[in-house]
Every structure is written in C-alpha cells, then in structure tokens.
Amino acid sequence: NAKKMGGNTYRIYYEELSKHEMENLMIANSLRNAIAKDELNLSYQPKIDIDSGEVVGMEALLRWENSEIGQIFPDKFIPIAEDTGLIIPIGTWVIKEACKMNKSMLDLGYPPMRVSVNISAKQFKDVNFINIIKDTLKDSGLPANQLELEITETFALIDVKNTIEMLSKLKEIGVYISVDDFGKGYSSLNYLRDMDIDELKIDKSFILGLTKNPKNASIAKTIIMLAHQLNMNVTAEGVEKVEDLLFLKSNKCDKVQGFYYSKPVTKDIFIDYLNEYNKETC
Ligand code: C2E
Ligand code: MG
Ligand code: MG
Ligand code: MG
C-alpha cells in the first residue's frame, strides 16, 4: 500500500487502507509513545493454591489507556506490538514493573509470592532476553524463583532448538517456567519431554466450559494427570464458578486463577484483596 513518490519518500494512501488496517496503524502509532506517556499499567490476578487456600502468586496483565483511543485490551494490541517490534521495549517494561511490584510486596512483609509475566515469541528470540532477565532480577532484588515466565506451546515449537537453549539458561538463573493456554495450540507432546518446564496452565476454554460439556472435564482431568506424571505443577485458568473449583479440587489440580476469586486489578486493589482474603481465611 505504500507507493514510491520519488527519492526516498513513501506515502501511504489512507483511502486504500481498510478500516481495520487504519485502526491498526493508529494503534501502532499511539503504542510507540505509550511507555513515554506513562499510559501502560499492570493489573494483577491472584493465583490460589487449592489445598492451602492461600494466594501464592499473581499474574501480571498489561493494560493500556490512551487519551484518544481509550482503553485497549491486550488481545487487540499485543499482536500489533509483536508485528511492529514494540513488544521488545514494552515486554521489558512489563518484566521490570512486575519484578519491582513483587519485591515491594516482600518488603511490605507479605509472604513470598510468585509473579508471572507473559512472554511473546519475539522477546524469547531476542539475543538480549537473558540479560534483561538477569539485570531486572539484580536491580529489583527479587529472588529468581519468585519470577515466573509464561510461554505458549505454539511459540515454544517455532524454534525448538532455541527454546530448549533459552529454557536451560533460564533454569540456571532459577526462573520458574510455565506453559500458558495448554491444550489450545497444536500440542505435540515431545516438547514436554525435551523442555525444562515447571508448570502447565490449562487453557481457560476447557475450564469455562467445564460443566457445559463433559469432554471439557475429561480433558482438564487428563491435563492434570499428565502434568503430575511429568512432575510438573498445574494451574487452571478461567475458574468462575464454585462447582468448577470443587471439580478441580477433587481432581488434584494444584492452583487456580479466575473471576471466582478476583478479576485482574491494580496493585492497590490487589493488596486490599490480599488483606481481606487473609482475614476471611484465618
Ligand atoms: P492469558 O495470559 O491467558 O491471561 C489470562 C486472560 O484471561 C486475561 O485476559 C484475564 O483477564 C482473563 N481471565 C482470567 N480469569 C478469567 C475468568 O475467570 N474468566 C474469563 N472469561 N477470563 C478470565 P487479558 O488480561 O485480557 O489478557 C489476554 C491475553 O493477552 C493474555 O492471556 C496474554 O496472552 C496477553 N497478555 C496480557 N498481558 C501481556 C503482556 O504483558 N505481554 C504479553 N506478551 N502478552 C500479554
Ligand atoms: Mg498468561
Ligand atoms: Mg498468554
Ligand atoms: Mg492463558
């Protein structure tokens, strides 16, 4: 869609772009300044240990509010950030912010929790990724095992050799690794054998539909058994109803996350939640 105008000047003919392309272009342009304009924030969603009932971690989820476009959700802007390469600076910002937040929770006297951060394929392939992780842990003072990186199986399989290498470096540092949205992609089981992974997160499509279709329940149960057979932990994401929680509990799922407990919230509300939650369960 870019036409050569002579010299090195290119002009994009906006009339030729579809509404969708226009929108993506606008988002990409605004996203470029999102960090500098302080428009990014992290929301945190608690992760609960089913047996003890304790909050043992939280997932950091990116939020972006632009003055013109308004609130845009990650499903919309993360793919654009990936296409434009902006995911590198944005992803780095997320890692730093999440580690800082978790360290401040430790400093406030809360029991050690693990913060998990979603990582895109592009970040994982970046030659600086390991150094970013090392530097962030050093600068924040957060113990490595209190940082969890969530990767997806689809991207783990794009470049298996690189992923295996990267994971072993991360394990050397002591970072915790989980596979997000497990069961949603084109699963191939050999990577579970060849890659050093600590946890599987059952894709929420199975958990949201747990009671609607008995096959979802069978799949969830099977993923729990698979994880345990391979000495991995397992988290169910998308737990909204008490009956889902009870099903997961009786099938020995380790951790749960979902609207039943809390939506992703700001750091301050997360702390309020934690204080209330501890009071109720004491
Ligand atoms: P995800 O990593 O699988 O995160 C879980 C998503 O499910 C979150 O959506 C969360 O709000 C939602 N969720 C949690 N509990 C429930 C529930 O009980 N019911 C339902 N219906 N939904 C629930 P969110 O925050 O919109 O994020 C969407 C996706 O965007 C994430 O999926 C993740 O893949 C991506 N994402 C978010 N933040 C980042 C980030 O910092 N970096 C990267 N690379 N991706 C991110
Ligand atoms: Mg995730
Ligand atoms: Mg994800
Ligand atoms: Mg997920």
Short mmCIF file of N, CA and C in Angstrom, two decimals, residues 7-105:
data_model
loop_
_atom_site.label_atom_id
_atom_site.label_comp_id
_atom_site.label_asym_id
_atom_site.label_seq_id
_atom_site.Cartn_x
_atom_site.Cartn_y
_atom_site.Cartn_z
N GLY A 7 12.55 9.80 -5.04
CA GLY A 7 13.51 9.93 -3.95
C GLY A 7 13.28 8.81 -2.97
N ASN A 8 13.36 9.12 -1.71
CA ASN A 8 13.15 8.09 -0.70
C ASN A 8 11.82 8.26 0.02
N THR A 9 10.98 9.08 -0.53
CA THR A 9 9.73 9.37 0.17
C THR A 9 8.67 8.34 -0.19
N TYR A 10 8.07 7.80 0.86
CA TYR A 10 6.95 6.90 0.65
C TYR A 10 5.71 7.55 1.24
N ARG A 11 4.61 7.41 0.58
CA ARG A 11 3.39 7.91 1.20
C ARG A 11 2.35 6.81 1.22
N ILE A 12 1.73 6.70 2.33
CA ILE A 12 0.69 5.67 2.42
C ILE A 12 -0.64 6.31 2.01
N TYR A 13 -1.31 5.68 1.11
CA TYR A 13 -2.62 6.19 0.69
C TYR A 13 -3.69 5.67 1.62
N TYR A 14 -4.14 6.51 2.49
CA TYR A 14 -5.07 6.07 3.52
C TYR A 14 -6.37 5.54 2.94
N GLU A 15 -6.75 6.13 1.77
CA GLU A 15 -8.02 5.69 1.16
C GLU A 15 -7.95 4.21 0.80
N GLU A 16 -6.73 3.74 0.56
CA GLU A 16 -6.59 2.35 0.12
C GLU A 16 -6.61 1.36 1.29
N LEU A 17 -6.51 1.90 2.48
CA LEU A 17 -6.47 1.01 3.63
C LEU A 17 -7.88 0.69 4.09
N SER A 18 -8.07 -0.53 4.53
CA SER A 18 -9.38 -0.89 5.07
C SER A 18 -9.52 -0.25 6.45
N LYS A 19 -10.72 -0.24 6.95
CA LYS A 19 -10.99 0.34 8.26
C LYS A 19 -10.13 -0.36 9.32
N HIS A 20 -10.03 -1.66 9.17
CA HIS A 20 -9.24 -2.48 10.09
C HIS A 20 -7.76 -2.09 10.06
N GLU A 21 -7.23 -1.91 8.84
CA GLU A 21 -5.81 -1.54 8.70
C GLU A 21 -5.55 -0.15 9.26
N MET A 22 -6.49 0.76 9.01
CA MET A 22 -6.39 2.13 9.54
C MET A 22 -6.30 2.11 11.06
N GLU A 23 -7.18 1.31 11.63
CA GLU A 23 -7.26 1.21 13.08
C GLU A 23 -5.95 0.66 13.65
N ASN A 24 -5.43 -0.38 13.00
CA ASN A 24 -4.18 -0.98 13.46
C ASN A 24 -3.01 -0.02 13.35
N LEU A 25 -3.02 0.80 12.28
CA LEU A 25 -1.97 1.79 12.07
C LEU A 25 -2.02 2.84 13.16
N MET A 26 -3.23 3.25 13.49
CA MET A 26 -3.42 4.25 14.53
C MET A 26 -2.96 3.70 15.89
N ILE A 27 -3.32 2.45 16.15
CA ILE A 27 -2.92 1.81 17.40
C ILE A 27 -1.39 1.71 17.46
N ALA A 28 -0.77 1.30 16.35
CA ALA A 28 0.68 1.16 16.32
C ALA A 28 1.36 2.50 16.61
N ASN A 29 0.84 3.57 16.00
CA ASN A 29 1.43 4.89 16.22
C ASN A 29 1.30 5.35 17.66
N SER A 30 0.15 5.12 18.25
CA SER A 30 -0.05 5.53 19.65
C SER A 30 0.77 4.67 20.59
N LEU A 31 0.91 3.40 20.21
CA LEU A 31 1.62 2.45 21.07
C LEU A 31 3.10 2.82 21.18
N ARG A 32 3.63 3.41 20.10
CA ARG A 32 5.02 3.83 20.08
C ARG A 32 5.36 4.76 21.25
N ASN A 33 4.39 5.57 21.66
CA ASN A 33 4.66 6.55 22.73
C ASN A 33 4.07 6.15 24.08
N ALA A 34 3.50 4.95 24.11
CA ALA A 34 2.74 4.57 25.31
C ALA A 34 3.60 4.53 26.57
N ILE A 35 4.85 4.06 26.44
CA ILE A 35 5.71 3.99 27.63
C ILE A 35 6.09 5.40 28.07
N ALA A 36 6.56 6.20 27.10
CA ALA A 36 6.99 7.56 27.42
C ALA A 36 5.85 8.38 28.02
N LYS A 37 4.63 8.15 27.55
CA LYS A 37 3.48 8.91 28.05
C LYS A 37 2.86 8.27 29.29
N ASP A 38 3.52 7.23 29.78
CA ASP A 38 3.07 6.60 31.02
C ASP A 38 1.65 6.06 30.94
N GLU A 39 1.33 5.50 29.76
CA GLU A 39 -0.04 5.02 29.55
C GLU A 39 -0.22 3.54 29.88
N LEU A 40 0.92 2.85 30.15
CA LEU A 40 0.83 1.42 30.43
C LEU A 40 0.72 1.17 31.93
N ASN A 41 -0.04 0.16 32.26
CA ASN A 41 -0.18 -0.27 33.66
C ASN A 41 -0.28 -1.77 33.72
N LEU A 42 0.05 -2.32 34.87
CA LEU A 42 -0.16 -3.75 35.04
C LEU A 42 -1.33 -4.00 35.98
N SER A 43 -2.15 -4.96 35.60
CA SER A 43 -3.18 -5.47 36.51
C SER A 43 -2.68 -6.80 37.04
N TYR A 44 -3.14 -7.15 38.23
CA TYR A 44 -2.67 -8.39 38.84
C TYR A 44 -3.87 -9.27 39.19
N GLN A 45 -3.75 -10.56 38.83
CA GLN A 45 -4.81 -11.50 39.19
C GLN A 45 -4.22 -12.57 40.11
N PRO A 46 -4.83 -12.77 41.28
CA PRO A 46 -4.29 -13.74 42.22
C PRO A 46 -4.33 -15.17 41.70
N LYS A 47 -3.33 -15.93 42.14
CA LYS A 47 -3.26 -17.36 41.86
C LYS A 47 -3.33 -18.05 43.20
N ILE A 48 -4.28 -18.97 43.37
CA ILE A 48 -4.53 -19.57 44.68
C ILE A 48 -4.13 -21.05 44.70
N ASP A 49 -3.44 -21.43 45.75
CA ASP A 49 -3.11 -22.84 45.97
C ASP A 49 -4.38 -23.53 46.47
N ILE A 50 -4.84 -24.54 45.74
CA ILE A 50 -6.14 -25.16 46.05
C ILE A 50 -6.15 -25.78 47.45
N ASP A 51 -5.05 -26.46 47.83
CA ASP A 51 -5.05 -27.16 49.12
C ASP A 51 -5.04 -26.22 50.31
N SER A 52 -4.10 -25.27 50.29
CA SER A 52 -3.97 -24.38 51.44
C SER A 52 -4.95 -23.22 51.36
N GLY A 53 -5.47 -22.93 50.18
CA GLY A 53 -6.36 -21.80 50.00
C GLY A 53 -5.62 -20.47 50.02
N GLU A 54 -4.28 -20.52 50.02
CA GLU A 54 -3.52 -19.27 50.09
C GLU A 54 -3.23 -18.68 48.72
N VAL A 55 -3.11 -17.35 48.71
CA VAL A 55 -2.68 -16.67 47.49
C VAL A 55 -1.17 -16.90 47.37
N VAL A 56 -0.75 -17.61 46.34
CA VAL A 56 0.67 -17.94 46.22
C VAL A 56 1.35 -17.18 45.08
N GLY A 57 0.53 -16.44 44.34
CA GLY A 57 1.13 -15.70 43.23
C GLY A 57 0.12 -14.80 42.56
N MET A 58 0.60 -14.12 41.53
CA MET A 58 -0.30 -13.28 40.75
C MET A 58 0.22 -13.19 39.33
N GLU A 59 -0.71 -13.12 38.39
CA GLU A 59 -0.30 -12.93 37.00
C GLU A 59 -0.39 -11.46 36.67
N ALA A 60 0.69 -10.93 36.10
CA ALA A 60 0.70 -9.53 35.66
C ALA A 60 0.10 -9.45 34.26
N LEU A 61 -0.93 -8.63 34.11
CA LEU A 61 -1.59 -8.50 32.81
C LEU A 61 -1.56 -7.03 32.38
N LEU A 62 -1.11 -6.82 31.18
CA LEU A 62 -0.86 -5.46 30.70
C LEU A 62 -2.17 -4.73 30.39
N ARG A 63 -2.22 -3.47 30.79
CA ARG A 63 -3.35 -2.60 30.48
C ARG A 63 -2.84 -1.33 29.84
N TRP A 64 -3.59 -0.85 28.84
CA TRP A 64 -3.16 0.36 28.13
C TRP A 64 -4.35 1.30 27.96
N GLU A 65 -4.18 2.50 28.44
CA GLU A 65 -5.24 3.51 28.29
C GLU A 65 -4.66 4.71 27.56
N ASN A 66 -5.17 4.94 26.36
CA ASN A 66 -4.71 6.06 25.54
C ASN A 66 -5.76 7.17 25.57
N SER A 67 -5.27 8.42 25.63
CA SER A 67 -6.20 9.55 25.79
C SER A 67 -7.20 9.64 24.63
N GLU A 68 -6.77 9.27 23.42
CA GLU A 68 -7.70 9.37 22.28
C GLU A 68 -8.49 8.09 22.04
N ILE A 69 -7.79 6.98 22.09
CA ILE A 69 -8.46 5.72 21.76
C ILE A 69 -9.24 5.16 22.96
N GLY A 70 -8.79 5.50 24.16
CA GLY A 70 -9.42 4.95 25.36
C GLY A 70 -8.71 3.70 25.79
N GLN A 71 -9.42 2.81 26.48
CA GLN A 71 -8.82 1.57 26.99
C GLN A 71 -8.77 0.52 25.89
N ILE A 72 -7.59 -0.04 25.68
CA ILE A 72 -7.44 -1.08 24.67
C ILE A 72 -6.91 -2.34 25.37
N PHE A 73 -7.51 -3.49 25.06
CA PHE A 73 -7.11 -4.72 25.74
C PHE A 73 -5.97 -5.45 25.01
N PRO A 74 -5.20 -6.24 25.75
CA PRO A 74 -4.01 -6.87 25.16
C PRO A 74 -4.29 -7.77 23.95
N ASP A 75 -5.44 -8.44 23.93
CA ASP A 75 -5.72 -9.30 22.77
C ASP A 75 -5.70 -8.48 21.48
N LYS A 76 -6.00 -7.20 21.62
CA LYS A 76 -6.02 -6.30 20.47
C LYS A 76 -4.62 -5.74 20.17
N PHE A 77 -3.93 -5.24 21.22
CA PHE A 77 -2.69 -4.52 20.91
C PHE A 77 -1.42 -5.36 20.99
N ILE A 78 -1.44 -6.49 21.69
CA ILE A 78 -0.22 -7.32 21.75
C ILE A 78 0.19 -7.82 20.35
N PRO A 79 -0.78 -8.31 19.54
CA PRO A 79 -0.37 -8.72 18.18
C PRO A 79 0.26 -7.58 17.38
N ILE A 80 -0.24 -6.36 17.58
CA ILE A 80 0.32 -5.20 16.87
C ILE A 80 1.72 -4.89 17.41
N ALA A 81 1.87 -5.01 18.72
CA ALA A 81 3.18 -4.79 19.34
C ALA A 81 4.18 -5.83 18.82
N GLU A 82 3.70 -7.05 18.59
CA GLU A 82 4.57 -8.10 18.06
C GLU A 82 4.99 -7.79 16.62
N ASP A 83 4.01 -7.40 15.81
CA ASP A 83 4.30 -7.11 14.39
C ASP A 83 5.26 -5.94 14.23
N THR A 84 5.16 -4.94 15.08
CA THR A 84 5.97 -3.73 14.93
C THR A 84 7.29 -3.81 15.68
N GLY A 85 7.47 -4.87 16.46
CA GLY A 85 8.70 -4.98 17.25
C GLY A 85 8.62 -4.23 18.57
N LEU A 86 7.53 -3.49 18.76
CA LEU A 86 7.37 -2.72 20.01
C LEU A 86 7.27 -3.63 21.24
N ILE A 87 7.01 -4.92 20.98
CA ILE A 87 6.89 -5.86 22.10
C ILE A 87 8.19 -5.96 22.90
N ILE A 88 9.33 -5.63 22.26
CA ILE A 88 10.60 -5.72 23.00
C ILE A 88 10.66 -4.66 24.11
N PRO A 89 10.55 -3.36 23.77
CA PRO A 89 10.56 -2.38 24.87
C PRO A 89 9.37 -2.53 25.82
N ILE A 90 8.20 -2.85 25.26
CA ILE A 90 7.01 -2.98 26.12
C ILE A 90 7.16 -4.19 27.05
N GLY A 91 7.60 -5.31 26.47
CA GLY A 91 7.78 -6.52 27.26
C GLY A 91 8.82 -6.33 28.36
N THR A 92 9.88 -5.58 28.04
CA THR A 92 10.91 -5.29 29.03
C THR A 92 10.34 -4.46 30.16
N TRP A 93 9.53 -3.48 29.79
CA TRP A 93 8.87 -2.64 30.79
C TRP A 93 8.00 -3.51 31.72
N VAL A 94 7.28 -4.46 31.13
CA VAL A 94 6.40 -5.34 31.92
C VAL A 94 7.22 -6.16 32.92
N ILE A 95 8.32 -6.75 32.45
CA ILE A 95 9.16 -7.58 33.32
C ILE A 95 9.68 -6.75 34.50
N LYS A 96 10.18 -5.56 34.19
CA LYS A 96 10.75 -4.71 35.24
C LYS A 96 9.68 -4.30 36.26
N GLU A 97 8.54 -3.87 35.74
CA GLU A 97 7.45 -3.40 36.61
C GLU A 97 6.94 -4.54 37.50
N ALA A 98 6.79 -5.73 36.92
CA ALA A 98 6.27 -6.87 37.68
C ALA A 98 7.24 -7.28 38.79
N CYS A 99 8.55 -7.29 38.47
CA CYS A 99 9.54 -7.66 39.48
C CYS A 99 9.59 -6.63 40.60
N LYS A 100 9.52 -5.37 40.23
CA LYS A 100 9.53 -4.29 41.21
C LYS A 100 8.32 -4.42 42.15
N MET A 101 7.16 -4.69 41.54
CA MET A 101 5.94 -4.82 42.33
C MET A 101 6.07 -5.98 43.32
N ASN A 102 6.55 -7.13 42.82
CA ASN A 102 6.63 -8.30 43.69
C ASN A 102 7.65 -8.09 44.82
N LYS A 103 8.75 -7.42 44.51
CA LYS A 103 9.73 -7.14 45.55
C LYS A 103 9.14 -6.19 46.60
N SER A 104 8.34 -5.24 46.16
CA SER A 104 7.76 -4.31 47.13
C SER A 104 6.76 -5.03 48.04
N MET A 105 6.11 -6.09 47.52
CA MET A 105 5.21 -6.90 48.36
C MET A 105 6.01 -7.61 49.45
#
